[in-house]
JSON list of C-alpha atoms in Angstrom, two decimals:
[
{"chain": "A", "resi": 428, "resn": "MET", "atom": "CA", "xyz": [-14.98, 1.76, -5.59]},
{"chain": "A", "resi": 429, "resn": "VAL", "atom": "CA", "xyz": [-15.74, 1.91, -1.89]},
{"chain": "A", "resi": 430, "resn": "THR", "atom": "CA", "xyz": [-16.06, 4.80, 0.54]},
{"chain": "A", "resi": 431, "resn": "GLY", "atom": "CA", "xyz": [-13.64, 5.35, 3.40]},
{"chain": "A", "resi": 432, "resn": "GLU", "atom": "CA", "xyz": [-16.22, 4.03, 5.85]},
{"chain": "A", "resi": 433, "resn": "GLU", "atom": "CA", "xyz": [-16.83, 0.91, 3.74]},
{"chain": "A", "resi": 434, "resn": "MET", "atom": "CA", "xyz": [-13.08, 0.26, 3.56]},
{"chain": "A", "resi": 435, "resn": "HIS", "atom": "CA", "xyz": [-12.83, 0.64, 7.33]},
{"chain": "A", "resi": 436, "resn": "GLN", "atom": "CA", "xyz": [-15.55, -2.01, 7.73]},
{"chain": "A", "resi": 437, "resn": "ILE", "atom": "CA", "xyz": [-13.83, -4.32, 5.23]},
{"chain": "A", "resi": 438, "resn": "ASP", "atom": "CA", "xyz": [-10.52, -3.94, 7.08]},
{"chain": "A", "resi": 439, "resn": "ARG", "atom": "CA", "xyz": [-12.18, -4.54, 10.43]},
{"chain": "A", "resi": 440, "resn": "TYR", "atom": "CA", "xyz": [-13.92, -7.68, 9.15]},
{"chain": "A", "resi": 441, "resn": "THR", "atom": "CA", "xyz": [-10.71, -8.99, 7.58]},
{"chain": "A", "resi": 442, "resn": "ILE", "atom": "CA", "xyz": [-8.72, -8.43, 10.77]},
{"chain": "A", "resi": 443, "resn": "GLU", "atom": "CA", "xyz": [-11.28, -9.45, 13.38]},
{"chain": "A", "resi": 444, "resn": "GLU", "atom": "CA", "xyz": [-13.31, -12.13, 11.62]},
{"chain": "A", "resi": 445, "resn": "ILE", "atom": "CA", "xyz": [-10.87, -13.67, 9.14]},
{"chain": "A", "resi": 446, "resn": "GLY", "atom": "CA", "xyz": [-7.85, -13.17, 11.37]},
{"chain": "A", "resi": 447, "resn": "LEU", "atom": "CA", "xyz": [-5.35, -11.51, 9.04]},
{"chain": "A", "resi": 448, "resn": "LYS", "atom": "CA", "xyz": [-2.96, -9.08, 10.68]},
{"chain": "A", "resi": 449, "resn": "ALA", "atom": "CA", "xyz": [-3.26, -5.38, 9.87]},
{"chain": "A", "resi": 450, "resn": "GLU", "atom": "CA", "xyz": [0.44, -5.32, 8.99]},
{"chain": "A", "resi": 451, "resn": "LEU", "atom": "CA", "xyz": [-0.13, -7.92, 6.28]},
{"chain": "A", "resi": 452, "resn": "LEU", "atom": "CA", "xyz": [-2.95, -5.85, 4.79]},
{"chain": "A", "resi": 453, "resn": "MET", "atom": "CA", "xyz": [-0.70, -2.77, 4.75]},
{"chain": "A", "resi": 454, "resn": "GLU", "atom": "CA", "xyz": [2.19, -4.70, 3.23]},
{"chain": "A", "resi": 455, "resn": "ASN", "atom": "CA", "xyz": [-0.05, -6.12, 0.49]},
{"chain": "A", "resi": 456, "resn": "ALA", "atom": "CA", "xyz": [-1.49, -2.69, -0.27]},
{"chain": "A", "resi": 457, "resn": "GLY", "atom": "CA", "xyz": [1.99, -1.16, -0.57]},
{"chain": "A", "resi": 458, "resn": "LEU", "atom": "CA", "xyz": [3.19, -3.95, -2.84]},
{"chain": "A", "resi": 459, "resn": "ALA", "atom": "CA", "xyz": [0.07, -3.76, -5.01]},
{"chain": "A", "resi": 460, "resn": "PHE", "atom": "CA", "xyz": [0.53, -0.02, -5.45]},
{"chain": "A", "resi": 461, "resn": "VAL", "atom": "CA", "xyz": [4.18, -0.44, -6.45]},
{"chain": "A", "resi": 462, "resn": "SER", "atom": "CA", "xyz": [3.26, -3.18, -8.90]},
{"chain": "A", "resi": 463, "resn": "SER", "atom": "CA", "xyz": [0.55, -1.04, -10.45]},
{"chain": "A", "resi": 464, "resn": "ILE", "atom": "CA", "xyz": [2.78, 1.98, -11.16]},
{"chain": "A", "resi": 465, "resn": "LEU", "atom": "CA", "xyz": [6.19, 0.43, -11.81]},
{"chain": "A", "resi": 466, "resn": "HIS", "atom": "CA", "xyz": [5.58, -0.02, -15.53]},
{"chain": "A", "resi": 467, "resn": "LEU", "atom": "CA", "xyz": [4.92, 3.73, -15.84]},
{"chain": "A", "resi": 468, "resn": "MET", "atom": "CA", "xyz": [8.32, 4.71, -14.49]},
{"chain": "A", "resi": 469, "resn": "ASN", "atom": "CA", "xyz": [11.81, 5.05, -15.89]},
{"chain": "A", "resi": 470, "resn": "LYS", "atom": "CA", "xyz": [13.97, 3.37, -13.25]},
{"chain": "A", "resi": 471, "resn": "LYS", "atom": "CA", "xyz": [17.00, 5.53, -13.98]},
{"chain": "A", "resi": 472, "resn": "THR", "atom": "CA", "xyz": [15.34, 8.95, -13.68]},
{"chain": "A", "resi": 473, "resn": "ALA", "atom": "CA", "xyz": [12.33, 8.23, -11.46]},
{"chain": "A", "resi": 474, "resn": "LYS", "atom": "CA", "xyz": [11.45, 10.81, -8.84]},
{"chain": "A", "resi": 475, "resn": "ILE", "atom": "CA", "xyz": [8.46, 10.13, -6.65]},
{"chain": "A", "resi": 476, "resn": "ALA", "atom": "CA", "xyz": [6.53, 12.34, -4.28]},
{"chain": "A", "resi": 477, "resn": "VAL", "atom": "CA", "xyz": [3.84, 10.78, -2.13]},
{"chain": "A", "resi": 478, "resn": "LEU", "atom": "CA", "xyz": [1.26, 12.91, -0.38]},
{"chain": "A", "resi": 479, "resn": "ILE", "atom": "CA", "xyz": [-0.73, 11.15, 2.30]},
{"chain": "A", "resi": 480, "resn": "GLY", "atom": "CA", "xyz": [-4.04, 12.61, 3.31]},
{"chain": "A", "resi": 481, "resn": "VAL", "atom": "CA", "xyz": [-6.18, 12.10, 6.34]},
{"chain": "A", "resi": 482, "resn": "GLY", "atom": "CA", "xyz": [-7.40, 8.65, 7.10]},
{"chain": "A", "resi": 483, "resn": "ASN", "atom": "CA", "xyz": [-5.41, 5.57, 7.81]},
{"chain": "A", "resi": 484, "resn": "ASN", "atom": "CA", "xyz": [-2.95, 5.62, 4.89]},
{"chain": "A", "resi": 485, "resn": "GLY", "atom": "CA", "xyz": [0.45, 6.05, 6.51]},
{"chain": "A", "resi": 486, "resn": "GLY", "atom": "CA", "xyz": [1.25, 2.38, 7.05]},
{"chain": "A", "resi": 487, "resn": "GLU", "atom": "CA", "xyz": [0.61, 1.39, 3.46]},
{"chain": "A", "resi": 488, "resn": "PHE", "atom": "CA", "xyz": [2.97, 4.06, 2.21]},
{"chain": "A", "resi": 489, "resn": "CYS", "atom": "CA", "xyz": [5.73, 3.03, 4.60]},
{"chain": "A", "resi": 490, "resn": "TYR", "atom": "CA", "xyz": [5.65, -0.35, 2.88]},
{"chain": "A", "resi": 491, "resn": "PHE", "atom": "CA", "xyz": [5.33, 1.37, -0.51]},
{"chain": "A", "resi": 492, "resn": "GLU", "atom": "CA", "xyz": [8.52, 3.31, 0.17]},
{"chain": "A", "resi": 493, "resn": "VAL", "atom": "CA", "xyz": [10.45, 0.15, 1.06]},
{"chain": "A", "resi": 494, "resn": "PHE", "atom": "CA", "xyz": [9.20, -1.76, -1.98]},
{"chain": "A", "resi": 495, "resn": "ILE", "atom": "CA", "xyz": [9.74, 1.07, -4.46]},
{"chain": "A", "resi": 496, "resn": "ARG", "atom": "CA", "xyz": [13.32, 1.63, -3.26]},
{"chain": "A", "resi": 497, "resn": "LYS", "atom": "CA", "xyz": [14.08, -2.07, -3.72]},
{"chain": "A", "resi": 498, "resn": "ARG", "atom": "CA", "xyz": [12.55, -2.17, -7.19]},
{"chain": "A", "resi": 499, "resn": "LEU", "atom": "CA", "xyz": [14.21, 1.01, -8.41]},
{"chain": "A", "resi": 500, "resn": "SER", "atom": "CA", "xyz": [17.63, 0.00, -7.14]},
{"chain": "A", "resi": 501, "resn": "SER", "atom": "CA", "xyz": [17.61, -3.41, -8.82]}
]
């Protein structure tokens, strides 16, 4: 587990030094989260509430919302 500051440094390194786009990191995080919880859900009756705290979490959950809607509707 890493701290918020450590994650910020990892993101910065990945974007600036490796050259991956921030949007790709957010998309991958959203997809990974969906993949990790999907097996816990009943697709027919699933109700999800997402609370986003302070920090830089909004982008990931925008992707999460898109991916979870697609998965639950299929």
